[in-house]
mmCIF file of C-alpha atoms and ligand atoms in Angstrom:
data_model
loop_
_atom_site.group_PDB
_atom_site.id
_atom_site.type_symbol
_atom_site.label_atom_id
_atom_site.label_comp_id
_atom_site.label_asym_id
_atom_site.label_seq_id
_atom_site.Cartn_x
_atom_site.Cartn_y
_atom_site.Cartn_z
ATOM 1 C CA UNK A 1 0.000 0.000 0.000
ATOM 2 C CA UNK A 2 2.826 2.642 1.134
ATOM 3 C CA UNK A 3 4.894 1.273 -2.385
ATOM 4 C CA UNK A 4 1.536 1.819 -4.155
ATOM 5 C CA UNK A 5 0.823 5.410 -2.981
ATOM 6 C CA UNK A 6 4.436 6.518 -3.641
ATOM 7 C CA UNK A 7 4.741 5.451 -7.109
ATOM 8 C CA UNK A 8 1.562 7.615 -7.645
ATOM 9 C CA UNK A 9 3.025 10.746 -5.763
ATOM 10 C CA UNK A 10 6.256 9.685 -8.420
ATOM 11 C CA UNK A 11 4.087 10.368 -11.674
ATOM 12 C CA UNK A 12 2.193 13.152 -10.128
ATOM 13 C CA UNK A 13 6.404 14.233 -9.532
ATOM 14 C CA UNK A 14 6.654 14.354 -13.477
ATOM 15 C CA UNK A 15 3.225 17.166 -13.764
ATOM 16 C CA UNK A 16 5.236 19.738 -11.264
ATOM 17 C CA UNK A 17 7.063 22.084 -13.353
ATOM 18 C CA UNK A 18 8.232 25.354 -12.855
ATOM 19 C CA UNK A 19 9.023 25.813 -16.489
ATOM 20 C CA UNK A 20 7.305 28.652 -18.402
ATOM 21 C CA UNK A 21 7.467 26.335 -21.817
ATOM 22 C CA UNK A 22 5.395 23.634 -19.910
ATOM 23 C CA UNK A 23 3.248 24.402 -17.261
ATOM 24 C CA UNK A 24 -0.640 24.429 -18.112
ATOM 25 C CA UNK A 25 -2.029 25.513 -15.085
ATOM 26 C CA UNK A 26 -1.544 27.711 -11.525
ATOM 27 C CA UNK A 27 -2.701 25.947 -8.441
ATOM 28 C CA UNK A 28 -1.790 26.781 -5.009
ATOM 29 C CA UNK A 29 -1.107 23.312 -3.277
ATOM 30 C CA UNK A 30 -2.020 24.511 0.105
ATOM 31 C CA UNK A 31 -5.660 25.177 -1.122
ATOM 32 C CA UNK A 32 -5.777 21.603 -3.399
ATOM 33 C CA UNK A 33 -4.468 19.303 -0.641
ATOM 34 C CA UNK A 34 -7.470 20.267 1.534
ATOM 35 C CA UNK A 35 -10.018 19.597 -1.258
ATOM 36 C CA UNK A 36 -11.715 16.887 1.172
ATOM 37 C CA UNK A 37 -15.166 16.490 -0.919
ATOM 38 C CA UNK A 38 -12.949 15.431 -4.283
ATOM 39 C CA UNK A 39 -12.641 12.215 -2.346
ATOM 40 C CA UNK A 40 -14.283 12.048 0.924
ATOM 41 C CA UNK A 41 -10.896 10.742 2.324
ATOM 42 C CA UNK A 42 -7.870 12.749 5.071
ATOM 43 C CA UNK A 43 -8.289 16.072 5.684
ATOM 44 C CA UNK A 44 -5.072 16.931 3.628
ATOM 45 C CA UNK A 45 -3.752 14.590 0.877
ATOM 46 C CA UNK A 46 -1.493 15.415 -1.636
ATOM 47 C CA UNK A 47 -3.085 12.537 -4.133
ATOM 48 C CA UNK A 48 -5.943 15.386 -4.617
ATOM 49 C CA UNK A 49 -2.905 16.837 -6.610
ATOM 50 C CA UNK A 50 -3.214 14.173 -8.921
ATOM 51 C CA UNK A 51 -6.672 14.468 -9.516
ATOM 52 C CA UNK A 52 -6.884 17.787 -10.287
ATOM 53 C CA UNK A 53 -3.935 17.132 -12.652
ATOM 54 C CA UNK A 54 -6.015 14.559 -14.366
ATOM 55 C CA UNK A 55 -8.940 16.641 -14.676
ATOM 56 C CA UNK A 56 -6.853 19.041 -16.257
ATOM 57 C CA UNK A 57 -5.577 16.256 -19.045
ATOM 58 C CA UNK A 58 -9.329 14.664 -19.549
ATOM 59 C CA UNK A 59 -10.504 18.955 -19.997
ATOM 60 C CA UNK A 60 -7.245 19.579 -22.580
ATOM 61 C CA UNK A 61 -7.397 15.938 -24.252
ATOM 62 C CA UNK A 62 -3.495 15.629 -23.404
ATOM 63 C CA UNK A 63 -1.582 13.118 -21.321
ATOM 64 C CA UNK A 64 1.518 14.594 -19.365
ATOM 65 C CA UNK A 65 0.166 17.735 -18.531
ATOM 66 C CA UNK A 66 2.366 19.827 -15.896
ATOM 67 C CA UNK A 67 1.162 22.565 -13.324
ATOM 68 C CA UNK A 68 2.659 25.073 -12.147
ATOM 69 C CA UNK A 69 2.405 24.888 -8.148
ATOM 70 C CA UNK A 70 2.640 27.594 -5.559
ATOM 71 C CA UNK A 71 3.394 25.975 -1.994
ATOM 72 C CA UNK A 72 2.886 27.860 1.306
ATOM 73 C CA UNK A 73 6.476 26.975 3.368
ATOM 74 C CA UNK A 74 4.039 25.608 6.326
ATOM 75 C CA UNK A 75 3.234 22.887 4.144
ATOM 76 C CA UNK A 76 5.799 21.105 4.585
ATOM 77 C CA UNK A 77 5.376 21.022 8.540
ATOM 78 C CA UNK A 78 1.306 20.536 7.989
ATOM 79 C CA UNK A 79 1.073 17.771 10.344
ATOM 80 C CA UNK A 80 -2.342 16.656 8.461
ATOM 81 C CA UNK A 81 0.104 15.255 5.443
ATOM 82 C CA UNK A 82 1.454 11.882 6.226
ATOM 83 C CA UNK A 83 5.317 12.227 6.842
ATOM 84 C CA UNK A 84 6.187 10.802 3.674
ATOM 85 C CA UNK A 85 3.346 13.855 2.013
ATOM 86 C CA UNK A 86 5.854 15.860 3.449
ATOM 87 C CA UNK A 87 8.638 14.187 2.158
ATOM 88 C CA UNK A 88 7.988 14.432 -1.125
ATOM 89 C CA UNK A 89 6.381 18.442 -1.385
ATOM 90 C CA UNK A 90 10.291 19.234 0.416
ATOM 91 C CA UNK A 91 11.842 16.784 -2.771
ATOM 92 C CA UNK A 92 9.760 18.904 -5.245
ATOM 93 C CA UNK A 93 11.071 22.230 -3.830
ATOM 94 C CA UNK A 94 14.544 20.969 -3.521
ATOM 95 C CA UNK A 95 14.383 20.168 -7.008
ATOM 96 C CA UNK A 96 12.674 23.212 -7.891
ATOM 97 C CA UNK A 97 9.418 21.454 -9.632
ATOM 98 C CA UNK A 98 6.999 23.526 -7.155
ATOM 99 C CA UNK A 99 7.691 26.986 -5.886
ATOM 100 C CA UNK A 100 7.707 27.533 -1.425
ATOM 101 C CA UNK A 101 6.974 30.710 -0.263
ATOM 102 C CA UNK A 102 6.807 32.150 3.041
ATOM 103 C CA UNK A 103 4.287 34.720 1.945
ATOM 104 C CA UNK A 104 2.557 33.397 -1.090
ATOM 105 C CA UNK A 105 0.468 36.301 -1.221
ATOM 106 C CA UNK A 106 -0.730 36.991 -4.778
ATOM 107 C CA UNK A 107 2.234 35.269 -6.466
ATOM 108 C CA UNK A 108 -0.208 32.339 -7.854
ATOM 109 C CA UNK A 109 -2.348 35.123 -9.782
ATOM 110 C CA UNK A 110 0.882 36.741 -10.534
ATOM 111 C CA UNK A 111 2.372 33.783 -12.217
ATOM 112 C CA UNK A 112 -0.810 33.384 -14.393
ATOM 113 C CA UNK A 113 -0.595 36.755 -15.582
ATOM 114 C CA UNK A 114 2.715 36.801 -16.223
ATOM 115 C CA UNK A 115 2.491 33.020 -18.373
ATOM 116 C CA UNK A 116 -0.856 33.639 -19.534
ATOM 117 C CA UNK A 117 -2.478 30.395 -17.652
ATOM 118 C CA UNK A 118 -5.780 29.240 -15.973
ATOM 119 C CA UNK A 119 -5.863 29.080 -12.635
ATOM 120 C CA UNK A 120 -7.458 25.859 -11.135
ATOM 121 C CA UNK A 121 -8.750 27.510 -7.192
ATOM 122 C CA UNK A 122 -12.013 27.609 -5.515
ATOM 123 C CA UNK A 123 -10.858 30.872 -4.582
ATOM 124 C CA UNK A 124 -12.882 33.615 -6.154
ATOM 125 C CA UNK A 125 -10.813 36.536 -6.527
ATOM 126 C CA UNK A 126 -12.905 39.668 -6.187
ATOM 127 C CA UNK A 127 -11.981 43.378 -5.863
ATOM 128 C CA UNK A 128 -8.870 42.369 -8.188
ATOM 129 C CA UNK A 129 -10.145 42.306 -11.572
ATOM 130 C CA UNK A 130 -8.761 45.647 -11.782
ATOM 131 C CA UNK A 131 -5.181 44.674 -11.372
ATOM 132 C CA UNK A 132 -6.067 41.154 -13.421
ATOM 133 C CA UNK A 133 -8.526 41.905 -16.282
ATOM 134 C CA UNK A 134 -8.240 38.038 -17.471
ATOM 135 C CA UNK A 135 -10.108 37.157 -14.226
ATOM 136 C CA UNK A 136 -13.351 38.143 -16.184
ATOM 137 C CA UNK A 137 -12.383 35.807 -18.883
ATOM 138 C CA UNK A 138 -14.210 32.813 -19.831
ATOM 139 C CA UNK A 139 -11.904 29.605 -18.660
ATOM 140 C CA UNK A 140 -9.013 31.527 -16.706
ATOM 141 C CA UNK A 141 -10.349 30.971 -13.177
ATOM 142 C CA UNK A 142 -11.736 27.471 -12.735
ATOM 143 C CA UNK A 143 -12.754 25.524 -9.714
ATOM 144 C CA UNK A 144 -12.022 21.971 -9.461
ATOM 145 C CA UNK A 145 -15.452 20.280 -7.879
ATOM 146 C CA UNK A 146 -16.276 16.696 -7.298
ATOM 147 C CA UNK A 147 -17.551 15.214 -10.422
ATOM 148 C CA UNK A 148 -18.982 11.396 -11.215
ATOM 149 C CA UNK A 149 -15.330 10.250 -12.860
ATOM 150 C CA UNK A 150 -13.183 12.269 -10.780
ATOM 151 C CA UNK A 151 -13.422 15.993 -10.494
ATOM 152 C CA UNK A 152 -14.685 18.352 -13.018
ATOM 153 C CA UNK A 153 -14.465 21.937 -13.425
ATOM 154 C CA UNK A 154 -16.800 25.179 -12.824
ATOM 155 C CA UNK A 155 -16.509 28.886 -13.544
ATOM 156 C CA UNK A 156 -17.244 31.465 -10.765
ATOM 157 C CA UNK A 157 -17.073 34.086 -13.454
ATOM 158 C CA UNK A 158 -17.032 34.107 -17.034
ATOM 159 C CA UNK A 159 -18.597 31.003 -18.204
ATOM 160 C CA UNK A 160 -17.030 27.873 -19.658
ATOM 161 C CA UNK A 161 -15.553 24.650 -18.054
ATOM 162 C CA UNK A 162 -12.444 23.979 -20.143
ATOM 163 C CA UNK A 163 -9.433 26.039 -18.979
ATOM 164 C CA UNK A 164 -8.372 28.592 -21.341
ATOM 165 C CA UNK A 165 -4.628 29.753 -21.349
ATOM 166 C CA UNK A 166 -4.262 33.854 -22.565
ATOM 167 C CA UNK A 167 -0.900 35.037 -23.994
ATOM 168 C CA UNK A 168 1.816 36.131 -21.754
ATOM 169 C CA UNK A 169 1.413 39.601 -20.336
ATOM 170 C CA UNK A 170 3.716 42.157 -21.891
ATOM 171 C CA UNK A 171 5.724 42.547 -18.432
ATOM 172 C CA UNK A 172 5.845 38.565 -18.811
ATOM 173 C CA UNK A 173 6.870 38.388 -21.999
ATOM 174 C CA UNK A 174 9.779 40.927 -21.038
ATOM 175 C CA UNK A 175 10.938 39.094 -18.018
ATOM 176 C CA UNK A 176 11.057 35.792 -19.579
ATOM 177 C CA UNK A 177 13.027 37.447 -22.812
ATOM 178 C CA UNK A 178 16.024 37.285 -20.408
ATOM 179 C CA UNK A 179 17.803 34.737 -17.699
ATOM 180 C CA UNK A 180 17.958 35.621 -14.250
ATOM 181 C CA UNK A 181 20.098 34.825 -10.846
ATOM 182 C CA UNK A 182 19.933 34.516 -7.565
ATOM 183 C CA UNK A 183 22.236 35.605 -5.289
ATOM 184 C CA UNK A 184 21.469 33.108 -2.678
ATOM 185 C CA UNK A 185 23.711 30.375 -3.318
ATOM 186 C CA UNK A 186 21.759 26.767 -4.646
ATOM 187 C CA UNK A 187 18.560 28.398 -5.204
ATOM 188 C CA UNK A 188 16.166 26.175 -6.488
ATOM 189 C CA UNK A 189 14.268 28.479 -9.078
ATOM 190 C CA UNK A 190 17.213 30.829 -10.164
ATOM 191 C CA UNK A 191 19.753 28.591 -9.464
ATOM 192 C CA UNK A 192 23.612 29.304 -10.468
ATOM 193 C CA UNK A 193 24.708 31.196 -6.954
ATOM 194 C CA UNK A 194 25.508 34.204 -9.187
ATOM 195 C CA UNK A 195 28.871 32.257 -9.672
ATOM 196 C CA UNK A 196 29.977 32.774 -6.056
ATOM 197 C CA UNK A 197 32.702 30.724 -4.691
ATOM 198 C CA UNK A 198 30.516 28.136 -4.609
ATOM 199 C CA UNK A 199 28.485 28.111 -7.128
ATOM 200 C CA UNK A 200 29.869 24.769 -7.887
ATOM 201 C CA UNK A 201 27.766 23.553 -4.935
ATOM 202 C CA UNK A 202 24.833 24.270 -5.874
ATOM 203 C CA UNK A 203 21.927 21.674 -5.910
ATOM 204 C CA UNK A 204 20.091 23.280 -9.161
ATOM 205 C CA UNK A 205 21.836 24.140 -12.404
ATOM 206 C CA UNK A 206 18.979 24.868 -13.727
ATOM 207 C CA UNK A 207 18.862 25.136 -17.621
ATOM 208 C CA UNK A 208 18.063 29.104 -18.045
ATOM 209 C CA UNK A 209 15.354 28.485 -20.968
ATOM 210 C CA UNK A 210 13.407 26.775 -18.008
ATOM 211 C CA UNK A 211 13.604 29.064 -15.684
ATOM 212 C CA UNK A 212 10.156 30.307 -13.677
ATOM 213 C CA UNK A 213 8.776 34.042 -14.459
ATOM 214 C CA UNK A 214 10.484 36.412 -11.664
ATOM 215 C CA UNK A 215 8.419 38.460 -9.070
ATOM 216 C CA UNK A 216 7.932 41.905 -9.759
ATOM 217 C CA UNK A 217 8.486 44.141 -6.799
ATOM 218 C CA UNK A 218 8.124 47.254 -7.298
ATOM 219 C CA UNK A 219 9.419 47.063 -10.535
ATOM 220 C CA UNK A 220 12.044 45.156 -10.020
ATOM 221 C CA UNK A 221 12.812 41.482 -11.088
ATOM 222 C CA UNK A 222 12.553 39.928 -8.175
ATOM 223 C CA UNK A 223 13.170 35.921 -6.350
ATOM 224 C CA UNK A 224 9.385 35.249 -5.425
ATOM 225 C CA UNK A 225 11.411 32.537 -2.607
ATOM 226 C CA UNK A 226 14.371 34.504 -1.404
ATOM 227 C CA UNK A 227 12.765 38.640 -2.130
ATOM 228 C CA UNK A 228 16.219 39.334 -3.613
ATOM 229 C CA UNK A 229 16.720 41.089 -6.338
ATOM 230 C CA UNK A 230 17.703 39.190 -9.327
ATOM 231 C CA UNK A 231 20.842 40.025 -11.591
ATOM 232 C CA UNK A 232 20.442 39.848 -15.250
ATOM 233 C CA UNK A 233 22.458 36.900 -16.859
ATOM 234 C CA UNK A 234 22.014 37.233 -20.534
ATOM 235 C CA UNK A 235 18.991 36.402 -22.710
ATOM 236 C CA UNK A 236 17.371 33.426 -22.155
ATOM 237 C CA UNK A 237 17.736 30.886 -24.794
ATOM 238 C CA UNK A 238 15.151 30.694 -27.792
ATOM 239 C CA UNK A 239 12.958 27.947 -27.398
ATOM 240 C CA UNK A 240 10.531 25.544 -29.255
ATOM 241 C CA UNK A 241 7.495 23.174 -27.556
ATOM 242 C CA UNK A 242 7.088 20.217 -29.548
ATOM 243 C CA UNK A 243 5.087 17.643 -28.744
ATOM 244 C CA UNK A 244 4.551 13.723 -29.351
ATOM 245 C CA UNK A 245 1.190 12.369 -30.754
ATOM 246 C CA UNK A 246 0.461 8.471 -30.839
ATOM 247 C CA UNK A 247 -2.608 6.887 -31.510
ATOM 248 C CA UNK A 248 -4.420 9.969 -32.018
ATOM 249 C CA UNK A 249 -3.824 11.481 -28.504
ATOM 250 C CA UNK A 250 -0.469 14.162 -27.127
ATOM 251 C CA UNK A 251 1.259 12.245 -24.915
ATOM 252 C CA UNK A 252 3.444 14.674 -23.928
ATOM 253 C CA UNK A 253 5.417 17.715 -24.737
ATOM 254 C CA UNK A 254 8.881 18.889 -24.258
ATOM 255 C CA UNK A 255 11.121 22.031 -25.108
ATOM 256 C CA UNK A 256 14.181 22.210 -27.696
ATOM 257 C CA UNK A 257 16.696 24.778 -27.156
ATOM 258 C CA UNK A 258 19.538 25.572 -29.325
ATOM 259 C CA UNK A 259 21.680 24.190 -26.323
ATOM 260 C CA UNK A 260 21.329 20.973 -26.781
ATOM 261 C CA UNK A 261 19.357 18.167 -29.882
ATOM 262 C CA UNK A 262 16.686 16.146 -28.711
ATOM 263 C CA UNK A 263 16.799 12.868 -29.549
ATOM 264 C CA UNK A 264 12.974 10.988 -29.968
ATOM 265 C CA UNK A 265 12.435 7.165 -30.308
ATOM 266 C CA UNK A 266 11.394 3.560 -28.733
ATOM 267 C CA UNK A 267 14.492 4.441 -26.129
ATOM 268 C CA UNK A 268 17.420 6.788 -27.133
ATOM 269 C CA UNK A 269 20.550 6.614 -25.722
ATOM 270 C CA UNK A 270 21.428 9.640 -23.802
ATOM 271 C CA UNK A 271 19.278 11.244 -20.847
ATOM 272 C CA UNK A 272 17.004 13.542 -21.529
ATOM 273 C CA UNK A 273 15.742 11.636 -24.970
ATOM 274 C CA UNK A 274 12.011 11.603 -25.620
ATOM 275 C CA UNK A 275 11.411 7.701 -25.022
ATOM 276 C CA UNK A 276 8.116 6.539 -26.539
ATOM 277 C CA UNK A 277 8.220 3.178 -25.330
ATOM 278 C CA UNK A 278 5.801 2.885 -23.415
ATOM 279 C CA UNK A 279 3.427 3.935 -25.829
ATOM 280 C CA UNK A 280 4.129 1.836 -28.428
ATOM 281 C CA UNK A 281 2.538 -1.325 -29.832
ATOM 282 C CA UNK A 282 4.341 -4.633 -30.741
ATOM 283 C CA UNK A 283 3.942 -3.750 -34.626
ATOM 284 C CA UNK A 284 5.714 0.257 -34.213
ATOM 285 C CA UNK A 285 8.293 -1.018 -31.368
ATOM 286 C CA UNK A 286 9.761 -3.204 -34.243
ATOM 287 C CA UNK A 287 9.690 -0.308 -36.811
ATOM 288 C CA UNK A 288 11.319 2.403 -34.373
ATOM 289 C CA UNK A 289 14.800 2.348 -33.462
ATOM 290 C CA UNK A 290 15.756 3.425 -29.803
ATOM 291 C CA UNK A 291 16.785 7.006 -31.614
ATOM 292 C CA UNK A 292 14.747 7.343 -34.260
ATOM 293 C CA UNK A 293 15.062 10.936 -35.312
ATOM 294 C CA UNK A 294 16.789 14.054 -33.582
ATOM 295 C CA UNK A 295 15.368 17.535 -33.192
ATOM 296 C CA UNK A 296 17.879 20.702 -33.059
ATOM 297 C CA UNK A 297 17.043 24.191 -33.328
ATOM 298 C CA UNK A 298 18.846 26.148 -35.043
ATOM 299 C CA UNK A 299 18.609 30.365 -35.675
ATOM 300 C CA UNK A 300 14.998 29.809 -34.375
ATOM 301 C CA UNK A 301 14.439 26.904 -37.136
ATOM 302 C CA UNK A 302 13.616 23.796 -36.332
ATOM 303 C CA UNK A 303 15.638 20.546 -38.179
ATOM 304 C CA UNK A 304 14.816 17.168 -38.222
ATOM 305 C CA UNK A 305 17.380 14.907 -38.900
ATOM 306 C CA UNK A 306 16.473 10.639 -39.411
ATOM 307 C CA UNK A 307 18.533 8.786 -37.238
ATOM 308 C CA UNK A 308 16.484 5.431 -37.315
ATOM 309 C CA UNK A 309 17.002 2.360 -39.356
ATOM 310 C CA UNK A 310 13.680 2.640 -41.395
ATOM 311 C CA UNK A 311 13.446 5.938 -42.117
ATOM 312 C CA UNK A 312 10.685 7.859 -41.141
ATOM 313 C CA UNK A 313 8.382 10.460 -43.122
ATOM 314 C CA UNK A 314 7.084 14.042 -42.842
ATOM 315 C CA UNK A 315 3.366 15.659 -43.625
ATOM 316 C CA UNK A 316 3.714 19.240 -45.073
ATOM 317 C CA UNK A 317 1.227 21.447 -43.363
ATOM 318 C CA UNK A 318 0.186 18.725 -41.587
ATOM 319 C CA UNK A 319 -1.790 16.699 -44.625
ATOM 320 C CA UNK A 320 -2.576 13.044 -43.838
ATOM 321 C CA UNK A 321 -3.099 12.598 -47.722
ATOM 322 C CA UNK A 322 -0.869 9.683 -48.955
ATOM 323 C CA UNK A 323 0.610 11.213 -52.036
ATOM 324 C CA UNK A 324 1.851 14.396 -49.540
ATOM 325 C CA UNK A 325 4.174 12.674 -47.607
ATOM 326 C CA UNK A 326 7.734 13.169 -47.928
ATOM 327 C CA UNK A 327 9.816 10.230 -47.398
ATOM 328 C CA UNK A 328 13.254 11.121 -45.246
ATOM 329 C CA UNK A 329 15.778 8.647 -45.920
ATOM 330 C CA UNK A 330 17.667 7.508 -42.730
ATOM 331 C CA UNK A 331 20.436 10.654 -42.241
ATOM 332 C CA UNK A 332 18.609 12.527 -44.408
ATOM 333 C CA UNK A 333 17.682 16.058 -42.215
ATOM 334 C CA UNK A 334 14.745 18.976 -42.961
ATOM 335 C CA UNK A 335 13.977 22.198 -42.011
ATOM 336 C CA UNK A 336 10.591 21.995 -40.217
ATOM 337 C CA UNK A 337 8.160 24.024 -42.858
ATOM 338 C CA UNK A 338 4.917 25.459 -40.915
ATOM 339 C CA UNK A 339 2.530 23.106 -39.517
ATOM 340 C CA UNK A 340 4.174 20.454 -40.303
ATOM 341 C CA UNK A 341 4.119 16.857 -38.606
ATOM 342 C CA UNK A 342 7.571 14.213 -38.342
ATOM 343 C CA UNK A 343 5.871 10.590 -39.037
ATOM 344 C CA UNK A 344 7.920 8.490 -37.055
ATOM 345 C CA UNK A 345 5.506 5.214 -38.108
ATOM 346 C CA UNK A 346 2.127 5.617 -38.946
ATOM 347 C CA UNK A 347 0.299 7.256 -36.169
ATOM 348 C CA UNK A 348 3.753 7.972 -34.613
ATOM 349 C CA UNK A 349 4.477 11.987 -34.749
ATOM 350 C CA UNK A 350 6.137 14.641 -33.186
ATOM 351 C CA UNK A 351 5.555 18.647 -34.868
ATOM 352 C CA UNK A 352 5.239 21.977 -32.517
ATOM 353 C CA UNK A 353 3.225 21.533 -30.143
ATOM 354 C CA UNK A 354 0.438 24.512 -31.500
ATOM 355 C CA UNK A 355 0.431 22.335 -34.827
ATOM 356 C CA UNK A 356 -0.512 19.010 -32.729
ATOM 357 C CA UNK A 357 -4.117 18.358 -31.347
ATOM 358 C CA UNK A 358 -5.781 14.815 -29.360
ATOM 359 C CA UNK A 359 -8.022 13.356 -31.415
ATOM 360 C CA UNK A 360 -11.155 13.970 -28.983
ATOM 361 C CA UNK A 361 -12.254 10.045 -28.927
ATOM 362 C CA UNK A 362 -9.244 8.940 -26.917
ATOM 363 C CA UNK A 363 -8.615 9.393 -23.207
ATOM 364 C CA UNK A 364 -5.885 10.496 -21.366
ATOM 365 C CA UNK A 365 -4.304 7.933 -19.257
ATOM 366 C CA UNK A 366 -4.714 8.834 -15.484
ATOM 367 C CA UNK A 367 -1.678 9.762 -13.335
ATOM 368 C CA UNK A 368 -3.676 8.295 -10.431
ATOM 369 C CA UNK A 369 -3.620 4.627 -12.167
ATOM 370 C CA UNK A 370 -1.518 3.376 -9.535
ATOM 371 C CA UNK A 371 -3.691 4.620 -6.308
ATOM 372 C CA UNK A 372 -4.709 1.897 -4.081
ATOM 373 C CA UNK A 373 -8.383 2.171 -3.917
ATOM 374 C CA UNK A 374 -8.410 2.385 -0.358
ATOM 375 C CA UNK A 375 -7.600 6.198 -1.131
ATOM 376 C CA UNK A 376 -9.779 7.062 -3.512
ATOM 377 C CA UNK A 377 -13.618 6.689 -2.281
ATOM 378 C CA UNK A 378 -14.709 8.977 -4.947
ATOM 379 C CA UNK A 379 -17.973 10.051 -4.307
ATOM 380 C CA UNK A 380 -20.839 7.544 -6.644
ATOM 381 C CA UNK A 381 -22.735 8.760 -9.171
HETATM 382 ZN ZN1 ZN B 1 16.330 32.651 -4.932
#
């Protein structure tokens, strides 16, 4: 039961991020653990995490979907989390998935200006639709609610139950034009030390093109967990979201910088491949070699290059029409034209992620498919 429970708080671990390119959603974890009518369980459980994370992939039609959560520090004291609750929420600010704050204060509205996402709260936010205009908007403030296959969401204001993401805000498209430090040494969202001494030490290097939006303080780019002002390190890397489609449903996106290719196949070598394994049928594991083809962006254009053993294919402007597709020869590399779509196999394909939609008649696998049922009296019917 205790191995069950933590390999579910291990895949809700992989839909934490911090990372402007991938989160779909603000929630502030203090408010979602406590969320005792989603299951009628503890007063405070951090699988509600996962639910509302699934919710969020059935409403978008996407597996792997990320949030972006803001954690009150006395979280991870609450003494209504099991120790091992605890554990984990102190692993995921360690790592820098989740952002701890001693005074949380707006910063989860904040961060959905700044990254133009929904919020998922139950918090209804009035008297500050002056400062936050979106708040009116149709999808941006949702509340998760319990619902007969898990929960499902409701507007307070605006109408509509799917989250809807805006566009960054002009102050958050400027921040997040540029990398930032820390000066506290091993911080977790700004991470470098502001090569210090010992800078060496610290816990995060955190890849700048994934760094979190700064807090603005008066102006001024500021550490939303330390309140130090941040020092300008450069502009951030360009960056591209592609995303992986088999079977007619996203399975998960991930970001290409200029730093570094991205290898995609049944299970590429290196770490930080794309490895589509799991995903795969008997017929397409034989046709896709563990690196199949490798992604590299170059003076903002994207490049495909086949590194398989079958060769793989691509769809101009995304057309499914036979006589359209363009074969590429094992080596052989494109430029990515506009819309479209890398066919790894048939019904294998990777293409920016705006260019890439679910087919609505599949579901998203749960991240709560490991959950002991014990924990999980949802509510009947
Ligand atoms: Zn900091």
């Amino acid at each position: 039961m205790r191995f069950e429970i933590s390999k579910v708080l291990d895949a809700i671990e992989g839909r934490v991020s911090t990372d402007p390119s991938m989160a779909r959603a603000v929630v502030d974890l203090a408010e979602v653990i406590r969320w005792q009518d989603l299951d009628g369980g503890r007063p405070a459980s951090l699988l509600r995490l996962g639910m509302v994370i699934d919710a969020l992939s059935r409403e978008v039609e996407e597996d792997s979907v990320p949030v972006y959560a803001i954690v009150h520090r006395a979280l991870l004291s609450d003494a209504d989390l099991t120790s091992n609750e605890r554990m984990v929420v102190r692993r995921w600010a360690d790592d820098g998935l989740v952002e701890v704050l001693d005074h949380p204060g707006d910063r989860m509205l904040e961060v959905a200006d700044l990254l133009g996402l929904p919020v998922l709260s139950r918090v209804r936010f009035d008297g500050l639709g002056g400062r936050y205009p979106w708040l009116g908007q149709a999808g941006r403030v949702l509340a998760p609610v319990p619902g007969a296959g898990g929960p499902v969401f409701i507007a307070h204001v605006g109408g509509g139950q799917s989250p809807a993401s805006g566009s960054r805000s002009p102050v958050g498209a400027k921040l997040l034009a540029r990398q930032w430090r820390c000066p506290e040494s091993g911080c977790a969202l700004f991470g470098g030390g502001g090569g210090g001494a010992f800078a060496d030490l610290a816990r995060v290097d955190r890849a700048p093109a994934g760094q979190p939006p700064p807090s603005l303080r008066n102006g001024v780019p500021t550490c939303p967990r330390h309140g130090t002002r941040l020092g300008d390190a450069g502009p951030r890397p360009r960056t591209e979201v592609l995303a992986v489609r088999i079977g007619g449903l996203v399975r998960r996106r991930f970001v290409l910088t200029e730093a570094q290719p991205v290898l995609v196949g049944r299970a590429p070598d290196p770490s930080g491949g794309i490895v589509l394994g799991q995903w795969l049928n008997d017929e397409t594991r034989r046709w896709i070699s563990r690196s199949h083809v490798r992604f590299e962006l170059r003076a903002g254009e994207v490049i495909v290059t086949d590194t398989s053993t079958n060769g793989s294919g691509v769809r101009p402007g995304g057309s499914m029409a036979e006589p359209d597709r363009i074969a590429l020869a094992p080596q052989q590399s494109r430029v990515l034209g506009q819309a479209d779509i890398v066919e790894l196999y048939p019904g294998v394909q990777v293409a920016r992620a705006d260019d890439l939609h679910s087919d609505a008649r599949f579901s998203p696998n749960s991240v709560m498919a490991e959950a002991p049922t014990m924990a999980m009296r949802l509510p009947r019917p």
